[in-house]
PDB file of C-alpha atoms in Angstrom:
ATOM      1  CA  LYS A   1     -27.113-120.142 120.892  1.00  0.00           C
ATOM      2  CA  ALA A   2     -23.432-120.980 118.857  1.00  0.00           C
ATOM      3  CA  GLY A   3     -21.264-118.519 120.361  1.00  0.00           C
ATOM      4  CA  VAL A   4     -18.389-116.795 117.981  1.00  0.00           C
ATOM      5  CA  THR A   5     -16.488-118.404 116.672  1.00  0.00           C
ATOM      6  CA  GLN A   6     -12.843-117.778 114.823  1.00  0.00           C
ATOM      7  CA  THR A   7     -10.806-119.897 112.690  1.00  0.00           C
ATOM      8  CA  PRO A   8      -7.870-120.785 112.940  1.00  0.00           C
ATOM      9  CA  ARG A   9      -7.336-120.673 116.013  1.00  0.00           C
ATOM     10  CA  TYR A  10      -3.503-120.249 115.800  1.00  0.00           C
ATOM     11  CA  LEU A  11      -1.677-119.185 112.453  1.00  0.00           C
ATOM     12  CA  ILE A  12       2.266-118.623 111.910  1.00  0.00           C
ATOM     13  CA  LYS A  13       3.262-116.465 108.733  1.00  0.00           C
ATOM     14  CA  THR A  14       6.810-114.906 108.060  1.00  0.00           C
ATOM     15  CA  ARG A  15       7.853-111.407 107.223  1.00  0.00           C
ATOM     16  CA  GLY A  16       5.776-109.832 103.964  1.00  0.00           C
ATOM     17  CA  GLN A  17       3.118-112.912 103.779  1.00  0.00           C
ATOM     18  CA  GLN A  18      -0.618-111.695 103.643  1.00  0.00           C
ATOM     19  CA  VAL A  19      -3.277-113.289 106.346  1.00  0.00           C
ATOM     20  CA  THR A  20      -7.120-113.533 106.305  1.00  0.00           C
ATOM     21  CA  LEU A  21      -8.908-114.167 109.163  1.00  0.00           C
ATOM     22  CA  SER A  22     -12.622-115.521 109.762  1.00  0.00           C
ATOM     23  CA  CYS A  23     -15.004-114.474 112.031  1.00  0.00           C
ATOM     24  CA  SER A  24     -18.704-115.626 112.046  1.00  0.00           C
ATOM     25  CA  PRO A  25     -20.970-113.862 115.020  1.00  0.00           C
ATOM     26  CA  ILE A  26     -23.635-115.140 116.850  1.00  0.00           C
ATOM     27  CA  SER A  27     -26.354-115.960 115.092  1.00  0.00           C
ATOM     28  CA  GLY A  28     -28.796-112.958 114.350  1.00  0.00           C
ATOM     29  CA  HIS A  29     -25.835-110.028 115.313  1.00  0.00           C
ATOM     30  CA  ARG A  30     -25.206-107.841 113.056  1.00  0.00           C
ATOM     31  CA  SER A  31     -22.604-106.178 113.673  1.00  0.00           C
ATOM     32  CA  VAL A  32     -19.118-107.636 113.605  1.00  0.00           C
ATOM     33  CA  SER A  33     -15.707-105.886 115.877  1.00  0.00           C
ATOM     34  CA  TRP A  34     -12.065-106.432 115.554  1.00  0.00           C
ATOM     35  CA  TYR A  35      -9.629-106.029 117.893  1.00  0.00           C
ATOM     36  CA  GLN A  36      -6.042-106.404 118.362  1.00  0.00           C
ATOM     37  CA  GLN A  37      -4.400-107.577 122.131  1.00  0.00           C
ATOM     38  CA  THR A  38      -1.029-106.945 122.431  1.00  0.00           C
ATOM     39  CA  PRO A  39       1.225-106.912 125.611  1.00  0.00           C
ATOM     40  CA  GLY A  40       2.578-103.578 125.258  1.00  0.00           C
ATOM     41  CA  GLN A  41      -0.851-101.532 123.267  1.00  0.00           C
ATOM     42  CA  GLY A  42      -3.334-103.485 124.799  1.00  0.00           C
ATOM     43  CA  LEU A  43      -6.583-104.180 123.226  1.00  0.00           C
ATOM     44  CA  GLN A  44      -7.429-101.925 120.463  1.00  0.00           C
ATOM     45  CA  PHE A  45     -10.215-101.067 118.197  1.00  0.00           C
ATOM     46  CA  LEU A  46      -9.424-102.473 114.841  1.00  0.00           C
ATOM     47  CA  PHE A  47     -12.721-101.850 112.629  1.00  0.00           C
ATOM     48  CA  GLU A  48     -16.661-102.700 112.758  1.00  0.00           C
ATOM     49  CA  TYR A  49     -18.689-103.973 110.150  1.00  0.00           C
ATOM     50  CA  PHE A  50     -22.460-103.366 110.161  1.00  0.00           C
ATOM     51  CA  SER A  51     -24.659-104.975 107.056  1.00  0.00           C
ATOM     52  CA  GLU A  52     -21.784-105.061 104.948  1.00  0.00           C
ATOM     53  CA  THR A  53     -20.507-101.501 105.402  1.00  0.00           C
ATOM     54  CA  GLN A  54     -17.852-100.440 107.742  1.00  0.00           C
ATOM     55  CA  ARG A  55     -18.617 -97.843 110.241  1.00  0.00           C
ATOM     56  CA  ASN A  56     -15.567 -96.796 111.204  1.00  0.00           C
ATOM     57  CA  LYS A  57     -12.188 -97.826 111.690  1.00  0.00           C
ATOM     58  CA  GLY A  58      -9.414 -97.508 114.460  1.00  0.00           C
ATOM     59  CA  ASN A  59      -6.369 -96.124 113.840  1.00  0.00           C
ATOM     60  CA  PHE A  60      -4.730 -98.584 112.410  1.00  0.00           C
ATOM     61  CA  PRO A  61      -2.454 -98.620 108.578  1.00  0.00           C
ATOM     62  CA  GLY A  62      -4.175 -99.653 105.693  1.00  0.00           C
ATOM     63  CA  ARG A  63      -2.536-103.230 105.315  1.00  0.00           C
ATOM     64  CA  PHE A  64      -5.530-103.845 108.178  1.00  0.00           C
ATOM     65  CA  SER A  65      -8.340-104.301 106.257  1.00  0.00           C
ATOM     66  CA  GLY A  66     -11.741-106.137 106.441  1.00  0.00           C
ATOM     67  CA  ARG A  67     -14.903-107.047 105.161  1.00  0.00           C
ATOM     68  CA  GLN A  68     -18.405-108.914 105.906  1.00  0.00           C
ATOM     69  CA  PHE A  69     -20.621-111.202 103.807  1.00  0.00           C
ATOM     70  CA  SER A  70     -24.594-110.689 103.357  1.00  0.00           C
ATOM     71  CA  ASN A  71     -24.449-113.845 106.053  1.00  0.00           C
ATOM     72  CA  SER A  72     -22.788-111.442 108.589  1.00  0.00           C
ATOM     73  CA  ARG A  73     -19.965-112.994 108.969  1.00  0.00           C
ATOM     74  CA  SER A  74     -16.903-111.259 108.801  1.00  0.00           C
ATOM     75  CA  GLU A  75     -13.057-111.375 107.509  1.00  0.00           C
ATOM     76  CA  MET A  76      -9.631-109.587 108.365  1.00  0.00           C
ATOM     77  CA  ASN A  77      -7.157-109.379 106.048  1.00  0.00           C
ATOM     78  CA  VAL A  78      -3.664-107.811 107.074  1.00  0.00           C
ATOM     79  CA  SER A  79      -0.909-107.778 103.879  1.00  0.00           C
ATOM     80  CA  THR A  80       3.173-107.509 104.087  1.00  0.00           C
ATOM     81  CA  LEU A  81       3.274-108.426 107.458  1.00  0.00           C
ATOM     82  CA  GLU A  82       5.699-107.160 110.137  1.00  0.00           C
ATOM     83  CA  LEU A  83       7.111-108.401 113.165  1.00  0.00           C
ATOM     84  CA  GLY A  84       5.026-106.104 115.218  1.00  0.00           C
ATOM     85  CA  ASP A  85       1.679-107.903 113.224  1.00  0.00           C
ATOM     86  CA  SER A  86       1.860-110.567 116.306  1.00  0.00           C
ATOM     87  CA  ALA A  87      -1.199-110.614 118.336  1.00  0.00           C
ATOM     88  CA  LEU A  88      -4.476-112.492 119.374  1.00  0.00           C
ATOM     89  CA  TYR A  89      -6.669-111.045 117.077  1.00  0.00           C
ATOM     90  CA  LEU A  90     -10.554-110.834 118.433  1.00  0.00           C
ATOM     91  CA  CYS A  91     -13.684-110.657 116.878  1.00  0.00           C
ATOM     92  CA  ALA A  92     -17.034-109.334 118.671  1.00  0.00           C
ATOM     93  CA  SER A  93     -20.364-109.684 117.581  1.00  0.00           C
ATOM     94  CA  ARG A  94     -23.356-107.367 118.913  1.00  0.00           C
ATOM     95  CA  ASP A  95     -26.929-107.074 118.540  1.00  0.00           C
ATOM     96  CA  THR A  96     -28.160-103.683 117.704  1.00  0.00           C
ATOM     97  CA  GLY A  97     -31.431-104.375 119.437  1.00  0.00           C
ATOM     98  CA  THR A  98     -29.560-104.160 122.718  1.00  0.00           C
ATOM     99  CA  ASN A  99     -27.763-101.591 124.540  1.00  0.00           C
ATOM    100  CA  ASN A 100     -24.657-101.552 122.870  1.00  0.00           C
ATOM    101  CA  GLU A 101     -23.402-105.507 124.154  1.00  0.00           C
ATOM    102  CA  GLN A 102     -20.203-107.024 122.736  1.00  0.00           C
ATOM    103  CA  PHE A 103     -19.532-110.954 122.730  1.00  0.00           C
ATOM    104  CA  PHE A 104     -16.366-111.963 122.443  1.00  0.00           C
ATOM    105  CA  GLY A 105     -14.742-114.617 120.416  1.00  0.00           C
ATOM    106  CA  PRO A 106     -12.127-116.563 121.588  1.00  0.00           C
ATOM    107  CA  GLY A 107      -9.820-114.754 119.212  1.00  0.00           C
ATOM    108  CA  THR A 108      -6.895-115.912 115.782  1.00  0.00           C
ATOM    109  CA  ARG A 109      -3.469-115.982 117.518  1.00  0.00           C
ATOM    110  CA  LEU A 110      -1.284-114.520 114.971  1.00  0.00           C
ATOM    111  CA  THR A 111       2.241-115.140 115.304  1.00  0.00           C
ATOM    112  CA  VAL A 112       4.807-113.454 112.573  1.00  0.00           C
ATOM    113  CA  LEU A 113       8.116-114.588 112.173  1.00  0.00           C
TER     114      LEU A 113
ATOM    115  CA  ALA B   1      -8.807 -88.805 122.532  1.00  0.00           C
ATOM    116  CA  GLN B   2     -10.547 -90.979 125.462  1.00  0.00           C
ATOM    117  CA  SER B   3      -9.129 -93.249 127.635  1.00  0.00           C
ATOM    118  CA  VAL B   4      -9.252 -95.477 130.161  1.00  0.00           C
ATOM    119  CA  SER B   5      -6.932 -96.154 132.867  1.00  0.00           C
ATOM    120  CA  GLN B   6      -6.464 -98.944 135.570  1.00  0.00           C
ATOM    121  CA  HIS B   7      -4.161 -98.208 138.415  1.00  0.00           C
ATOM    122  CA  ASN B   8      -3.433-101.344 139.288  1.00  0.00           C
ATOM    123  CA  HIS B   9      -1.450-103.702 136.643  1.00  0.00           C
ATOM    124  CA  HIS B  10      -0.831-106.605 138.952  1.00  0.00           C
ATOM    125  CA  VAL B  11      -2.550-106.994 142.265  1.00  0.00           C
ATOM    126  CA  ILE B  12      -1.758-110.220 144.726  1.00  0.00           C
ATOM    127  CA  LEU B  13      -4.631-111.344 147.276  1.00  0.00           C
ATOM    128  CA  SER B  14      -5.232-114.334 149.275  1.00  0.00           C
ATOM    129  CA  GLU B  15      -9.035-115.471 149.097  1.00  0.00           C
ATOM    130  CA  ALA B  16     -11.463-114.342 151.246  1.00  0.00           C
ATOM    131  CA  ALA B  17     -10.184-110.952 151.007  1.00  0.00           C
ATOM    132  CA  SER B  18     -11.853-108.111 149.515  1.00  0.00           C
ATOM    133  CA  LEU B  19     -11.541-106.491 146.366  1.00  0.00           C
ATOM    134  CA  GLU B  20     -11.213-103.222 144.314  1.00  0.00           C
ATOM    135  CA  LEU B  21     -10.064-102.366 141.016  1.00  0.00           C
ATOM    136  CA  GLY B  22      -9.716 -99.079 139.699  1.00  0.00           C
ATOM    137  CA  CYS B  23     -11.112 -97.384 136.121  1.00  0.00           C
ATOM    138  CA  ASN B  24     -11.175 -94.113 135.239  1.00  0.00           C
ATOM    139  CA  TYR B  25     -12.055 -92.472 131.785  1.00  0.00           C
ATOM    140  CA  SER B  26     -11.616 -89.625 130.748  1.00  0.00           C
ATOM    141  CA  TYR B  27     -14.384 -88.634 128.142  1.00  0.00           C
ATOM    142  CA  GLY B  28     -16.712 -86.139 129.711  1.00  0.00           C
ATOM    143  CA  GLY B  29     -19.790 -86.472 127.455  1.00  0.00           C
ATOM    144  CA  THR B  30     -22.295 -89.633 127.249  1.00  0.00           C
ATOM    145  CA  VAL B  31     -20.603 -92.873 128.194  1.00  0.00           C
ATOM    146  CA  ASN B  32     -21.265 -96.720 128.799  1.00  0.00           C
ATOM    147  CA  LEU B  33     -19.068 -98.959 131.180  1.00  0.00           C
ATOM    148  CA  PHE B  34     -18.123-101.926 131.438  1.00  0.00           C
ATOM    149  CA  TRP B  35     -15.535-104.289 133.210  1.00  0.00           C
ATOM    150  CA  TYR B  36     -15.017-107.722 130.775  1.00  0.00           C
ATOM    151  CA  VAL B  37     -12.574-110.307 132.178  1.00  0.00           C
ATOM    152  CA  GLN B  38     -10.500-112.948 130.862  1.00  0.00           C
ATOM    153  CA  TYR B  39      -9.607-116.025 132.393  1.00  0.00           C
ATOM    154  CA  PRO B  40      -6.275-118.029 131.159  1.00  0.00           C
ATOM    155  CA  GLY B  41      -6.760-120.055 128.420  1.00  0.00           C
ATOM    156  CA  GLN B  42     -10.511-118.427 128.229  1.00  0.00           C
ATOM    157  CA  HIS B  43     -11.923-115.164 125.812  1.00  0.00           C
ATOM    158  CA  LEU B  44     -13.598-112.637 126.745  1.00  0.00           C
ATOM    159  CA  GLN B  45     -16.036-112.452 128.590  1.00  0.00           C
ATOM    160  CA  LEU B  46     -18.810-109.613 129.833  1.00  0.00           C
ATOM    161  CA  LEU B  47     -18.746-109.181 134.059  1.00  0.00           C
ATOM    162  CA  LEU B  48     -21.101-106.580 134.242  1.00  0.00           C
ATOM    163  CA  LYS B  49     -22.399-102.860 132.248  1.00  0.00           C
ATOM    164  CA  TYR B  50     -23.411 -99.285 132.877  1.00  0.00           C
ATOM    165  CA  PHE B  51     -25.719 -97.614 130.445  1.00  0.00           C
ATOM    166  CA  SER B  52     -27.985 -95.546 133.023  1.00  0.00           C
ATOM    167  CA  GLY B  53     -30.291 -95.268 136.063  1.00  0.00           C
ATOM    168  CA  ASP B  54     -28.933 -97.008 139.795  1.00  0.00           C
ATOM    169  CA  PRO B  55     -25.436 -96.034 139.828  1.00  0.00           C
ATOM    170  CA  LEU B  56     -23.836 -99.259 141.562  1.00  0.00           C
ATOM    171  CA  VAL B  57     -24.860-102.276 139.144  1.00  0.00           C
ATOM    172  CA  LYS B  58     -24.272-106.043 139.867  1.00  0.00           C
ATOM    173  CA  GLY B  59     -23.020-108.433 137.356  1.00  0.00           C
ATOM    174  CA  ILE B  60     -22.373-111.657 137.444  1.00  0.00           C
ATOM    175  CA  LYS B  61     -19.854-114.052 140.156  1.00  0.00           C
ATOM    176  CA  GLY B  62     -20.523-111.855 143.118  1.00  0.00           C
ATOM    177  CA  PHE B  63     -18.941-109.120 141.324  1.00  0.00           C
ATOM    178  CA  GLU B  64     -19.837-104.896 141.198  1.00  0.00           C
ATOM    179  CA  ALA B  65     -19.314-101.808 140.467  1.00  0.00           C
ATOM    180  CA  GLU B  66     -20.246 -98.122 141.497  1.00  0.00           C
ATOM    181  CA  PHE B  67     -19.886 -95.158 138.553  1.00  0.00           C
ATOM    182  CA  ILE B  68     -19.179 -91.572 140.095  1.00  0.00           C
ATOM    183  CA  LYS B  69     -20.201 -89.399 137.651  1.00  0.00           C
ATOM    184  CA  SER B  70     -17.872 -86.823 139.131  1.00  0.00           C
ATOM    185  CA  LYS B  71     -14.711 -88.833 139.243  1.00  0.00           C
ATOM    186  CA  PHE B  72     -15.020 -90.364 136.153  1.00  0.00           C
ATOM    187  CA  SER B  73     -14.552 -93.833 137.942  1.00  0.00           C
ATOM    188  CA  PHE B  74     -16.371 -97.344 137.469  1.00  0.00           C
ATOM    189  CA  ASN B  75     -14.287 -99.002 140.291  1.00  0.00           C
ATOM    190  CA  LEU B  76     -14.547-102.843 140.588  1.00  0.00           C
ATOM    191  CA  ARG B  77     -15.580-104.248 143.887  1.00  0.00           C
ATOM    192  CA  LYS B  78     -16.020-107.867 145.213  1.00  0.00           C
ATOM    193  CA  PRO B  79     -16.226-108.793 149.062  1.00  0.00           C
ATOM    194  CA  SER B  80     -14.534-112.114 148.814  1.00  0.00           C
ATOM    195  CA  VAL B  81     -12.235-113.575 146.046  1.00  0.00           C
ATOM    196  CA  GLN B  82     -12.216-117.225 145.329  1.00  0.00           C
ATOM    197  CA  TRP B  83      -8.906-118.785 143.924  1.00  0.00           C
ATOM    198  CA  SER B  84     -11.500-119.354 140.403  1.00  0.00           C
ATOM    199  CA  ASP B  85     -11.439-115.473 140.242  1.00  0.00           C
ATOM    200  CA  THR B  86      -7.276-115.510 139.148  1.00  0.00           C
ATOM    201  CA  ALA B  87      -7.711-113.526 135.709  1.00  0.00           C
ATOM    202  CA  GLU B  88      -7.177-110.494 133.789  1.00  0.00           C
ATOM    203  CA  TYR B  89     -10.289-107.741 134.191  1.00  0.00           C
ATOM    204  CA  PHE B  90     -10.259-104.949 131.443  1.00  0.00           C
ATOM    205  CA  CYS B  91     -12.146-102.223 132.177  1.00  0.00           C
ATOM    206  CA  ALA B  92     -13.768-100.052 128.902  1.00  0.00           C
ATOM    207  CA  VAL B  93     -15.592 -97.723 127.475  1.00  0.00           C
ATOM    208  CA  THR B  94     -17.620 -96.495 124.840  1.00  0.00           C
ATOM    209  CA  GLN B  95     -18.783 -92.732 123.932  1.00  0.00           C
ATOM    210  CA  GLY B  96     -22.154 -91.141 122.356  1.00  0.00           C
ATOM    211  CA  ASP B  97     -23.041 -92.744 119.373  1.00  0.00           C
ATOM    212  CA  SER B  98     -19.494 -94.533 118.918  1.00  0.00           C
ATOM    213  CA  SER B  99     -21.739 -97.423 120.776  1.00  0.00           C
ATOM    214  CA  TYR B 100     -19.732-100.121 118.820  1.00  0.00           C
ATOM    215  CA  LYS B 101     -16.101 -98.538 120.178  1.00  0.00           C
ATOM    216  CA  LEU B 102     -15.030-100.201 122.981  1.00  0.00           C
ATOM    217  CA  ILE B 103     -11.680 -98.435 124.603  1.00  0.00           C
ATOM    218  CA  PHE B 104     -10.017-100.640 126.818  1.00  0.00           C
ATOM    219  CA  GLY B 105      -8.314 -99.977 129.713  1.00  0.00           C
ATOM    220  CA  SER B 106      -4.622-101.421 130.016  1.00  0.00           C
ATOM    221  CA  GLY B 107      -6.382-104.788 132.040  1.00  0.00           C
ATOM    222  CA  THR B 108      -5.373-105.578 136.099  1.00  0.00           C
ATOM    223  CA  ARG B 109      -3.840-109.253 136.549  1.00  0.00           C
ATOM    224  CA  LEU B 110      -5.065-110.847 139.304  1.00  0.00           C
ATOM    225  CA  LEU B 111      -3.650-113.466 141.346  1.00  0.00           C
ATOM    226  CA  VAL B 112      -6.014-115.184 143.817  1.00  0.00           C
ATOM    227  CA  ARG B 113      -4.421-117.121 146.288  1.00  0.00           C
ATOM    228  CA  PRO B 114      -5.593-120.474 147.662  1.00  0.00           C
TER     229      PRO B 114
END
């Protein structure tokens, strides 16, 4: 099976812009989670989608949003970018038939100038 | 709020040395425990996981971890490290029914000198 794929791998934006990141889960996985990784805050949970529904959200402002499509692919959107949004954004997919193991993609490196 | 603590932020070892990385969590209920590794330039990979049963868990590449419930700990061990083990190691926890929400420790950067 192909792994979790994320596009684009690298992105440079300026403050105030918005950005959309994409994640394709492992085939058959219906749960997709997003995480933000920064040197200062480490790995933090953003939100999780299952069957096109957001099940939970981490402690991030409303500028961070996402959605999931019927084929389980997910997108994450950040509006009105701030310098502090520079991070590696990781997507993870999970087969809900097994015990909680999440498989991570390579991430999208977002730089906000 | 639940938290995960990794006390060693940077560890430097010579090849063949033994490794133990500490991990403590704060949640008192049912937890699932994980160790992930991030090799330079690569994505996060699962080393091992604990859900229930034998508290001594064996993972890939010769790693093992022991769940000690009374100490809220899940330390990672390897008897003899190799240069290729140079990476960042993350302990993570999910709690109860929130099985999709991994709470990560701050990570430990391991450098193995040849």
